[in-house]
Short mmCIF file of C-alpha atoms and ligand atoms in Angstrom, two decimals:
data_model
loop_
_atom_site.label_atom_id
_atom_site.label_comp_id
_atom_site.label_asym_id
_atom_site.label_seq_id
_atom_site.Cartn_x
_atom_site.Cartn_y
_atom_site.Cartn_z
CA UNK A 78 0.00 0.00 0.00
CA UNK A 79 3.17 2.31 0.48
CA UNK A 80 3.33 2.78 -3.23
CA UNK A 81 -0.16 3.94 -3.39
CA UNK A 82 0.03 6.02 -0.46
CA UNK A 83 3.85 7.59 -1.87
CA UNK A 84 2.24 8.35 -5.04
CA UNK A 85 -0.71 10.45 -3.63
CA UNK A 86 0.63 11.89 -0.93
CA UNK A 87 3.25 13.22 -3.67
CA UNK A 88 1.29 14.07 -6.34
CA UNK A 89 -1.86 15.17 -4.47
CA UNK A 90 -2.46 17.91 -6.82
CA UNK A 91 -1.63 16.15 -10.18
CA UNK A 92 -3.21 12.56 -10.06
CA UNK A 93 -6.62 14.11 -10.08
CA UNK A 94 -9.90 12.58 -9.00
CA UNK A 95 -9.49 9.44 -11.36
CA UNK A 96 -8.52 7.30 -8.51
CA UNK A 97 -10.57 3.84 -7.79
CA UNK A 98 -8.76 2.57 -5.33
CA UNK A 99 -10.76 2.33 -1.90
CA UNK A 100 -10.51 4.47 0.75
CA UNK A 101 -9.32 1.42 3.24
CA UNK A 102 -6.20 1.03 1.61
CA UNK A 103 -4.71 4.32 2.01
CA UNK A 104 -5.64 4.55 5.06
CA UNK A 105 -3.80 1.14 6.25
CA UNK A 106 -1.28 2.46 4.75
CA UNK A 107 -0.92 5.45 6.43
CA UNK A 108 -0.85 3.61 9.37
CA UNK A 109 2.29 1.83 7.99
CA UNK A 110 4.05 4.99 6.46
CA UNK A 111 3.69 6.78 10.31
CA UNK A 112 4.99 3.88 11.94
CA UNK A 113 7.74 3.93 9.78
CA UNK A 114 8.39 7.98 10.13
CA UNK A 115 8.22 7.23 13.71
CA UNK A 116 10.73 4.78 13.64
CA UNK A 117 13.29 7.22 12.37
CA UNK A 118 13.71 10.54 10.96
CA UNK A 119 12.74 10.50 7.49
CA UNK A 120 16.02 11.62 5.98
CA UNK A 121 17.74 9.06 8.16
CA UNK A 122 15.63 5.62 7.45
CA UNK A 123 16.16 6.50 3.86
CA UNK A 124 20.18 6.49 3.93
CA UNK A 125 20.08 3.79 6.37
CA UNK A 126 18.94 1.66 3.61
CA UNK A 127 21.98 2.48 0.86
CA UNK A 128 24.11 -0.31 2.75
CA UNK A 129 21.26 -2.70 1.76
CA UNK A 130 23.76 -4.55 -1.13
CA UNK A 131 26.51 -2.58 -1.39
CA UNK A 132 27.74 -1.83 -5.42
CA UNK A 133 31.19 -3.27 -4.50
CA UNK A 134 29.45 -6.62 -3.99
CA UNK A 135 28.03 -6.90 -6.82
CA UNK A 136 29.60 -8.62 -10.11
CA UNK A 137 28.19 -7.10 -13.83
CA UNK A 138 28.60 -9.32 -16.55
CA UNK A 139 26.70 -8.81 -20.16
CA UNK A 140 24.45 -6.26 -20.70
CA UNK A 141 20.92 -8.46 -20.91
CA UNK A 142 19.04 -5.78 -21.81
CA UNK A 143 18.22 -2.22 -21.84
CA UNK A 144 15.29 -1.06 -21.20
CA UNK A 145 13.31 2.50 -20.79
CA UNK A 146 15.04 2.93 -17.67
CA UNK A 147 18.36 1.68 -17.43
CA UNK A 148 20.44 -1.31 -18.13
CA UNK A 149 19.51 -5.11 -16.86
CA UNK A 150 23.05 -6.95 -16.69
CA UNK A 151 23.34 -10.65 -15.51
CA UNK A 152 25.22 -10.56 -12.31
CA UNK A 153 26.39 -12.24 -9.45
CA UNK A 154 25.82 -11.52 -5.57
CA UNK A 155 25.18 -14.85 -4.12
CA UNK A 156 24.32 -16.55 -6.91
CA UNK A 157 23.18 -15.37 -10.44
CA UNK A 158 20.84 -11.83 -10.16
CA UNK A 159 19.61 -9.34 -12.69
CA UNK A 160 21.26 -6.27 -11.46
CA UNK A 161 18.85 -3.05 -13.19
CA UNK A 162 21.15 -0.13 -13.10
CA UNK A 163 18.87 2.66 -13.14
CA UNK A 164 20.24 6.00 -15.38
CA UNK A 165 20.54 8.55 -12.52
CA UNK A 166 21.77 11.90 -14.58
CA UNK A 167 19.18 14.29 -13.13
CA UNK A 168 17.99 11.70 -10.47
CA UNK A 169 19.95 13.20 -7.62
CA UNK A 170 18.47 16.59 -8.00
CA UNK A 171 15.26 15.75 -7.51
CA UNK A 172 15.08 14.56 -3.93
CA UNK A 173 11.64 13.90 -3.81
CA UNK A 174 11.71 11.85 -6.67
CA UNK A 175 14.71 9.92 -5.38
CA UNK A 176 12.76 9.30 -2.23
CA UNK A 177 9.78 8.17 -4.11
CA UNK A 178 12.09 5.73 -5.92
CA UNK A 179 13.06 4.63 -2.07
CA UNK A 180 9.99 4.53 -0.94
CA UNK A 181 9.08 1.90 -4.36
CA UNK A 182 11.87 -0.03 -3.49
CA UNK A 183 10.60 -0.19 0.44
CA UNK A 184 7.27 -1.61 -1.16
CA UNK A 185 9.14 -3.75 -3.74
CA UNK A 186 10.81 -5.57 -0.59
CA UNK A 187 8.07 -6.41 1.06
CA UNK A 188 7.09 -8.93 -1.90
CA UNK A 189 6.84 -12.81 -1.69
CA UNK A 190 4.88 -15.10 -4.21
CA UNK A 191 5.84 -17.88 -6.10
CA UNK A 192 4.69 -15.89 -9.18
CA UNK A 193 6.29 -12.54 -8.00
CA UNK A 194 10.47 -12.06 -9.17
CA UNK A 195 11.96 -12.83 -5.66
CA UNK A 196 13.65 -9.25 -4.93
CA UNK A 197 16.98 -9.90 -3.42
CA UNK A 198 17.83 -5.87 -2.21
CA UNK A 199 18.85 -2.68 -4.02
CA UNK A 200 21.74 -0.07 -4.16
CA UNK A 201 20.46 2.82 -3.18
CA UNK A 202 23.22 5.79 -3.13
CA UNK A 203 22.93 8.22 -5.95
CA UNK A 204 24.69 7.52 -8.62
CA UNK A 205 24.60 4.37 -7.79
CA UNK A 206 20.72 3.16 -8.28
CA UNK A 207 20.71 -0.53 -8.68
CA UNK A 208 17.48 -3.05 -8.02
CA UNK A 209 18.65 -6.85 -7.58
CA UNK A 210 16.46 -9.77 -8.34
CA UNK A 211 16.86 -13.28 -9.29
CA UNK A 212 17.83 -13.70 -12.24
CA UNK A 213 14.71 -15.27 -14.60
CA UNK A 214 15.34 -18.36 -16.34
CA UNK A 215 13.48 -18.97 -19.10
CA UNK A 216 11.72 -16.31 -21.90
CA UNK A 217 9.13 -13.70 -21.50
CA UNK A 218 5.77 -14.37 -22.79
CA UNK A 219 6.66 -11.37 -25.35
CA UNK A 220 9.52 -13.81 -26.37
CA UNK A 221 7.50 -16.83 -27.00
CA UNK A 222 4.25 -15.01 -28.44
CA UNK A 223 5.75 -12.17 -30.45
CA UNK A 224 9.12 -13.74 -31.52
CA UNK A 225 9.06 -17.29 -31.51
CA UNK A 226 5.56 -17.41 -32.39
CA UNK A 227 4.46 -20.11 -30.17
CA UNK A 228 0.87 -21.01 -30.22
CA UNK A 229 -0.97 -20.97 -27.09
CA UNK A 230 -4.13 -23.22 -26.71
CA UNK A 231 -6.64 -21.96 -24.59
CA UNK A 232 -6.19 -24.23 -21.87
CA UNK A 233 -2.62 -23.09 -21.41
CA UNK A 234 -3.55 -19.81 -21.73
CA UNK A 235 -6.22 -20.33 -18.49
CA UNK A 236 -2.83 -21.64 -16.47
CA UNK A 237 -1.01 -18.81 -17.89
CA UNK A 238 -3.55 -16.18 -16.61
CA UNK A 239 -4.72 -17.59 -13.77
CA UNK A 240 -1.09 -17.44 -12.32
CA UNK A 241 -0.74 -14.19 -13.65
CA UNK A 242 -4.12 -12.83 -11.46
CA UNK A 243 -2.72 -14.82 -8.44
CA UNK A 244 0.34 -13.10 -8.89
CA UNK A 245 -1.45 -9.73 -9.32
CA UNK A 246 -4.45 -10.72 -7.00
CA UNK A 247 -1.31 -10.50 -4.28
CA UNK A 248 0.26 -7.26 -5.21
CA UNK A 249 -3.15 -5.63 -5.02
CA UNK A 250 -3.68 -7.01 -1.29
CA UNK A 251 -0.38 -5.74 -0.44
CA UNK A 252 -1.68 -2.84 -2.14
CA UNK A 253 0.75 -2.25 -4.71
CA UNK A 254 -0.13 -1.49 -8.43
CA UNK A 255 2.45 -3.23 -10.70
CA UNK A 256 1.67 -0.10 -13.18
CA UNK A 257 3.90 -1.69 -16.37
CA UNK A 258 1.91 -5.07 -16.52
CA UNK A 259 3.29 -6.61 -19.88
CA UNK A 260 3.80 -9.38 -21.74
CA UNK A 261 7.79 -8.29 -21.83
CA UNK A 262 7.55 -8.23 -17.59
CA UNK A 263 6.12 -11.73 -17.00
CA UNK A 264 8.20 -14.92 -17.55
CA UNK A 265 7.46 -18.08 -18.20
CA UNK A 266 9.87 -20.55 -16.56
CA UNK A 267 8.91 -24.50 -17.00
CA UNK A 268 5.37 -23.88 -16.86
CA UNK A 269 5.58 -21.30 -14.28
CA UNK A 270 4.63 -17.67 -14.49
CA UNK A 271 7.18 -15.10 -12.75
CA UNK A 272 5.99 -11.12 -12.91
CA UNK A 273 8.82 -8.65 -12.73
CA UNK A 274 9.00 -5.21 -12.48
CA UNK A 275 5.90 -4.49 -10.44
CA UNK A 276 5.92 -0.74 -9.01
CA UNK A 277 8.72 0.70 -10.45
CA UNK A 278 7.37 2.69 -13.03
CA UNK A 279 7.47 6.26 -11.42
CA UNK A 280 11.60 5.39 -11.44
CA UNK A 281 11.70 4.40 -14.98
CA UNK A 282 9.15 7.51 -16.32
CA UNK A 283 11.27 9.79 -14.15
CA UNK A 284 14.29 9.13 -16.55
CA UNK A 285 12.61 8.29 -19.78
CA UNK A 286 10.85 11.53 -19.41
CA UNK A 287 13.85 12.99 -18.69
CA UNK A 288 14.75 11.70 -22.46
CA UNK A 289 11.91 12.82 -24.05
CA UNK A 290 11.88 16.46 -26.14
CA UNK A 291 10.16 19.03 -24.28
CA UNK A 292 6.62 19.21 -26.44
CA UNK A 293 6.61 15.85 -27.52
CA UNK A 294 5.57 12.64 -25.81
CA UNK A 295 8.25 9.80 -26.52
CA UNK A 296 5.61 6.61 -26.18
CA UNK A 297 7.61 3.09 -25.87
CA UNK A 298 6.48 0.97 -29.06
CA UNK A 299 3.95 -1.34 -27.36
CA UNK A 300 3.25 0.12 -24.17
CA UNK A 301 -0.06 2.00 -25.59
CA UNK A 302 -2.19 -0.70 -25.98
CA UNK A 303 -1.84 -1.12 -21.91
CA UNK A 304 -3.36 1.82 -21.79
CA UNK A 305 -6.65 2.04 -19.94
CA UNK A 306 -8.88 4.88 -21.87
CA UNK A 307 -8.32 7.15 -18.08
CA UNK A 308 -4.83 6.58 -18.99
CA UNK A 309 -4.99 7.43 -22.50
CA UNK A 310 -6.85 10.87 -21.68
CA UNK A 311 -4.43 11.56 -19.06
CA UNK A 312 -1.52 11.07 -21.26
CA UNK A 313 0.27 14.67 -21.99
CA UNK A 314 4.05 15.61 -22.63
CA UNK A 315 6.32 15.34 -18.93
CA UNK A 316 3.01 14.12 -17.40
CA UNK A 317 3.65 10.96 -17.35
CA UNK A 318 4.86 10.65 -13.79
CA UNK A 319 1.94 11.91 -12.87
CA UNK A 320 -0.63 9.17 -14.88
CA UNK A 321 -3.98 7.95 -12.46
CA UNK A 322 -2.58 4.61 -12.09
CA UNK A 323 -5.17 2.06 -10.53
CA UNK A 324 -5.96 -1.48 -9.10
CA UNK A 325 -8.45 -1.33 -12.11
CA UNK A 326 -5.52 -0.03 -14.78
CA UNK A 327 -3.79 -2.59 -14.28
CA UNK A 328 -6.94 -5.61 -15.11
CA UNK A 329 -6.80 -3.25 -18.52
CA UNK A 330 -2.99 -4.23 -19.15
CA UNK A 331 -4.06 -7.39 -18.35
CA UNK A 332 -6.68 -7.73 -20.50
CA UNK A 333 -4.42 -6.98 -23.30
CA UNK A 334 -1.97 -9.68 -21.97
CA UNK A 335 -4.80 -11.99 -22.17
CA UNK A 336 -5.71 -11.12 -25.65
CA UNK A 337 -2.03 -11.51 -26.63
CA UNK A 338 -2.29 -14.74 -25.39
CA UNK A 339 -5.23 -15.75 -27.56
CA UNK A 340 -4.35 -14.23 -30.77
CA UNK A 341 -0.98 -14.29 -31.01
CA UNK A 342 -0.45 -10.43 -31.39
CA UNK A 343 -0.89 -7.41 -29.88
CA UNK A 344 -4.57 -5.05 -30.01
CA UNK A 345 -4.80 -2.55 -32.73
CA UNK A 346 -1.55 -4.00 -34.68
CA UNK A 347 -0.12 -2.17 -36.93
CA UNK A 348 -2.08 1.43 -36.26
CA UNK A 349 0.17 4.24 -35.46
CA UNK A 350 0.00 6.37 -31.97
CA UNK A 351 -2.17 8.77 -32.89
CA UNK A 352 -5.41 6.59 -34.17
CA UNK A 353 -4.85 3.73 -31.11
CA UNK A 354 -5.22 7.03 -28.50
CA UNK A 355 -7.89 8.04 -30.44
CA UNK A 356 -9.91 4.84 -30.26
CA UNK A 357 -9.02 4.08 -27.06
CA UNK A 358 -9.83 7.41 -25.16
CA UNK A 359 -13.30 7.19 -27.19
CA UNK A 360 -13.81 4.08 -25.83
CA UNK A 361 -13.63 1.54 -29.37
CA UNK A 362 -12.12 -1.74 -28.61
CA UNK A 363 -10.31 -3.69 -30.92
CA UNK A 364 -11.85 -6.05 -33.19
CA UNK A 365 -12.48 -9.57 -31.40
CA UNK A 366 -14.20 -10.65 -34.98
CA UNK A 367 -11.04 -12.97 -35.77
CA UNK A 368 -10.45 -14.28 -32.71
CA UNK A 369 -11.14 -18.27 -32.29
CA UNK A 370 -12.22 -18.41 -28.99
CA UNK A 371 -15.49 -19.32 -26.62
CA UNK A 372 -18.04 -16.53 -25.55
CA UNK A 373 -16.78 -16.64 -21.91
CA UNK A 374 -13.54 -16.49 -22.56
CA UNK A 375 -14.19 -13.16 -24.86
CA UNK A 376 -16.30 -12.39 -21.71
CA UNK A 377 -13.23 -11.92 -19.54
CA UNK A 378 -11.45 -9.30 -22.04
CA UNK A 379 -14.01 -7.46 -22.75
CA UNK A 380 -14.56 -7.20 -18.79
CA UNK A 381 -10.98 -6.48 -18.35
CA UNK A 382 -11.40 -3.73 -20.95
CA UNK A 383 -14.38 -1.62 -19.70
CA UNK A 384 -14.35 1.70 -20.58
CA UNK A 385 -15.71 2.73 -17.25
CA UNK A 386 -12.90 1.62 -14.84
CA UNK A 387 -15.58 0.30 -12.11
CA UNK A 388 -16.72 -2.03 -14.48
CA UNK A 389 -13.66 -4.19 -14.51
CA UNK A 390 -13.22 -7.06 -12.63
CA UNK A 391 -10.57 -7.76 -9.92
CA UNK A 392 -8.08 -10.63 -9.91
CA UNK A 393 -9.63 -12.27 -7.40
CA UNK A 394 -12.56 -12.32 -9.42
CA UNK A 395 -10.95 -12.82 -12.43
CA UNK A 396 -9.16 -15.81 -10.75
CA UNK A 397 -12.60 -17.45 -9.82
CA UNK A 398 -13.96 -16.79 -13.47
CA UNK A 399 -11.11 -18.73 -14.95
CA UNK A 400 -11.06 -21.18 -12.93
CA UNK A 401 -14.84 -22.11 -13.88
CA UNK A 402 -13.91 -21.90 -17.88
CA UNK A 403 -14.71 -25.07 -19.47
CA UNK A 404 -11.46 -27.13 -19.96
CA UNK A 405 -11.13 -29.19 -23.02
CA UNK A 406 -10.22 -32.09 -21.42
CA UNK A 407 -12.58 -32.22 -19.06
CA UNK A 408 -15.32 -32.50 -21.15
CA UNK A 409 -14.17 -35.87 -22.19
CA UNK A 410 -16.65 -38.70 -21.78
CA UNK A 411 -16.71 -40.38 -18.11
CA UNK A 412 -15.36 -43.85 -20.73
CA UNK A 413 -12.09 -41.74 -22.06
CA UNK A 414 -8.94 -42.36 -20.65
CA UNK A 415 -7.21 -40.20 -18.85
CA UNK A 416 -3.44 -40.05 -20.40
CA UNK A 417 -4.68 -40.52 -24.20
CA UNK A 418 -6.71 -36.67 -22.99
CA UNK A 419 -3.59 -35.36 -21.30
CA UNK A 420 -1.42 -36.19 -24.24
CA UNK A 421 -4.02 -34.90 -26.74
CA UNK A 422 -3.47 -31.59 -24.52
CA UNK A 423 0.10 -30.69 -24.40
P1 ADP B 773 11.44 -4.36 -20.76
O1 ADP B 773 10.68 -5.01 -19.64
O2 ADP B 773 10.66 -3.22 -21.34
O3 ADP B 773 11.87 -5.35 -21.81
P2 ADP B 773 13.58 -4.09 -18.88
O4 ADP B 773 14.53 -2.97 -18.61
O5 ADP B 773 12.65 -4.44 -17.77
O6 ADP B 773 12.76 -3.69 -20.18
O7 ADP B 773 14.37 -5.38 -19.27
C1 ADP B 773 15.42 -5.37 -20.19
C2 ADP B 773 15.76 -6.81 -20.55
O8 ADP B 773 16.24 -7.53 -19.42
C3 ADP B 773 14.60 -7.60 -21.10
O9 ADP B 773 15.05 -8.43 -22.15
C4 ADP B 773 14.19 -8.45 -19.94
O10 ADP B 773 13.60 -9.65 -20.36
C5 ADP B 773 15.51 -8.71 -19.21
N1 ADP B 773 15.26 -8.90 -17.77
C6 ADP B 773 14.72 -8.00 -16.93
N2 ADP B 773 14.62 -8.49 -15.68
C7 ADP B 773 15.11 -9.75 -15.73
C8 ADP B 773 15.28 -10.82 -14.75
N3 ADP B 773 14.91 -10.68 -13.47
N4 ADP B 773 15.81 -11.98 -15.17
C9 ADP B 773 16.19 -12.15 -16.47
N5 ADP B 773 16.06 -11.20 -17.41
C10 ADP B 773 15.54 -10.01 -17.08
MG1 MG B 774 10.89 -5.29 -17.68
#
C-alpha cells in the first residue's frame, strides 16, 4: 500500500480525482508509512537503507538488456541476479523523486509469491541506483508469443492467466499497483509464471521523461495498448509521472496480456499512436471478430477492458472466473482415458 500512499501523498495535486482505489487502503497504509516515520527521521531511514547490497558486492557481466530505464546486466551476488542499473543523470536533483524511488523499493521488498520475481535488495546511493532480483530463467511471454511465435491453446492460456491474477491478485492485497503489466515483464519458466517489475514505473518515467523532447511525448512501441482509456486521456508531454494509475488499470494491461495470449499479437496491430489514443480514449475496442475463442472467454477481455474503470473485474474475481472456464479435457466422456486426454493436450 506504500506505493499507493507515496504516489498520492506526492502528487496530491496532479493525479486528479481518477482514482478507484478504496478508501481502506490508504488509510492502512498510512498507518504503515507513520509507523515507519516514527521509527526514524525520514532523511535518516532513507540512507540507512543504501548499505542494503553494497555496489562493491556486486559482479556485472553482459548487458541483458536495456530497457526505458536503465540497463539489466546478468550478475552475481550470491548466486546469479539481474542487477537493473537505473540511469541517474538528473535523479539526484530531484530529492523527492529519489525518495519516491526509495519509498518503491521499500514496497518492492516487502514482496513474496511464487509468481512474484523474488527481490533480493537494491543499491540505493545516488549515482549508484541498482534493483537486484533473481535472475529469470526462461523467456518472457513477449519472447515466445511475439518472436518465436508459439501457439498458445486456450487451456494453457487459463494456467497462464490464472497465475498471472494470483500473482497480481497478491500485489493488489499488499496494495501495490504493478503499473507496467506486460507481456515483456512476465516470464514463463517451465510452466511457471514469474511477474517482474511491479511498481517501479514512477523510477523508470522519471528518466525516460527525462529523455523525451520538451513538447513531444516519446511513447515506448507497445506500451499503448496497456493503456486504460483514463490513462490514454491523461496522457500529456512530462506528465507521465503523474498518470492515475489504478488497481483497475492494471486488469486493462491485463486484458491486453490476455488477448495476446489468444491471438498471437498485440490489439490494434499495426495502427500508429495517434489513431490507437484516439480509439481508445473514445472508448472503441479492438476487433475480437477474428479471434477463435469461446463466448466466456471473450467475456473476460471485454470485462478487463471496460471503458468505465468500475466495471472491470478484480483478480480475485478474475481468478474465480477462470477457474470455472470449461477445460477441453474435461469434457471428455466419463469412458475416455485419462493419459490418451492429457497427451491430446500438451
Ligand atoms: P522491458 O521489460 O521493457 O523489456 P527491462 O529494462 O525491464 O525492459 O528489461 C530489459 C531486458 O532484461 C529484457 O530483455 C528483460 O527480459 C531482461 N530482464 C529484466 N529483468 C530480468 C530478470 N529478473 N531476469 C532475467 N532477465 C531479465
Ligand atoms: Mg521489464
Amino acid at each position: 500500500t506504500s506505493s499507493i500512499k507515496s504516489e498520492r501523498s506526492r502528487h496530491v495535486s496532479l493525479s486528479g480525482s481518477g482514482s478507484t482505489d478504496s478508501g481502506g487502503g490508504a488509510r492502512a497504509d498510512s498507518l504503515d508509512l507513520n509507523s515507519h516515520d516514527s521509527r526514524w527521521p525520514r532523511q535518516n531511514s532513507l540512507s540507512m537503507k543504501e548499505w542494503d547490497i553494497p555496489y562493491d558486492e556486486l559482479k556485472l557481466f553482459e548487458v541483458i538488456g536495456a530497457g526505458r530505464f536503465g540497463t539489466v546486466y546478468r550478475g552475481s551476488w550470491h548466486g546469479a541476479v539481474a542487477v537493473k542499473l537505473l540511469h541517474v543523470h538528473s535523479l539526484s536533483d530531484h530529492c523527492a523523486q529519489l525518495d519516491t524511488f526509495k519509498h518503491e523499493v521499500a514496497t518492492f521488498r516487502k514482496t513474496r509469491h511464487e509468481n512474484l520475481v523474488l527481490f533480493m535488495g537494491a543499491c540505493m546511493k545516488p549515482p549508484r541506483l541498482a534493483i537486484v532480483t533473481s535472475l529469470c530463467k526462461g523467456m518472457t511471454l513477449y519472447t515466445h508469443i511475439h518472436l518465436r511465435k508459439d501457439k498458445f491453446t486456450a487451456n494453457k492460456s487459463v494456467i497462464v492467466a490464472q497465475q498471472i491474477s494470483q500473482g497480481m491478485g497478491y500485489l493488489h492485497a499488499r496494495g501495490i499497483l504493478h503499473k507496467d503489466l506486460k507481456t515483456k515483464n512476465i516470464f514463463l519458466e517451465n510452466g511457471k509464471v514469474v511477474i517482474t517489475d511491479f511498481g517501479l514505473f514512477s523510477v523508470t518515467k522519471l528518466c525516460f521523461s527525462n529523455n523525451a523532447r520538451g513538447d513531444s511525448l516519446g511513447i515506448p512501441p507497445g506500451w499503448l495498448c496497456y493503456l486504460a482509456p483514463e490513462l490514454v486521456r491523461a496522457l500529456r508531454p512530462h506528465a507521465s509521472l503523474h498518470l492515475p494509475f489504478s488497481k483497475c488499470t492494471d486488469v486493462y494491461a491485463f486484458g491486453t496480456v490476455w488477448y495476446e495470449l489468444l491471438c498471437g499479437e498485440y490489439p490494434f496491430k499495426g495502427q500508429p499512436p495517434e489513431a490507437i489514443i484516439w480509439q481508445v480514449g473514445k472508448g472503441v475496442k479492438p476487433s475480437l471478430a477474428n479471434m477463435q475463442a469461446s463466448r466466456d472467454i471473450k467475456d473476460i477481455l471485454m470485462l478487463c477492458w471496460s471503458y468505465r474503470s468500475a466495471e472491470r473485474p478484480d483478480f480475485p474475481h478474475l481468478l474465480s472466473t477462470l477457474e470455472k472456464l470449461p477445460r477441453k479435457r474435461l469434457a471428455r466422456s466419463p469412458s475416455h482415458p485419462v493419459h490418451l486426454s492429457r497427451s491430446a493436450d500438451s
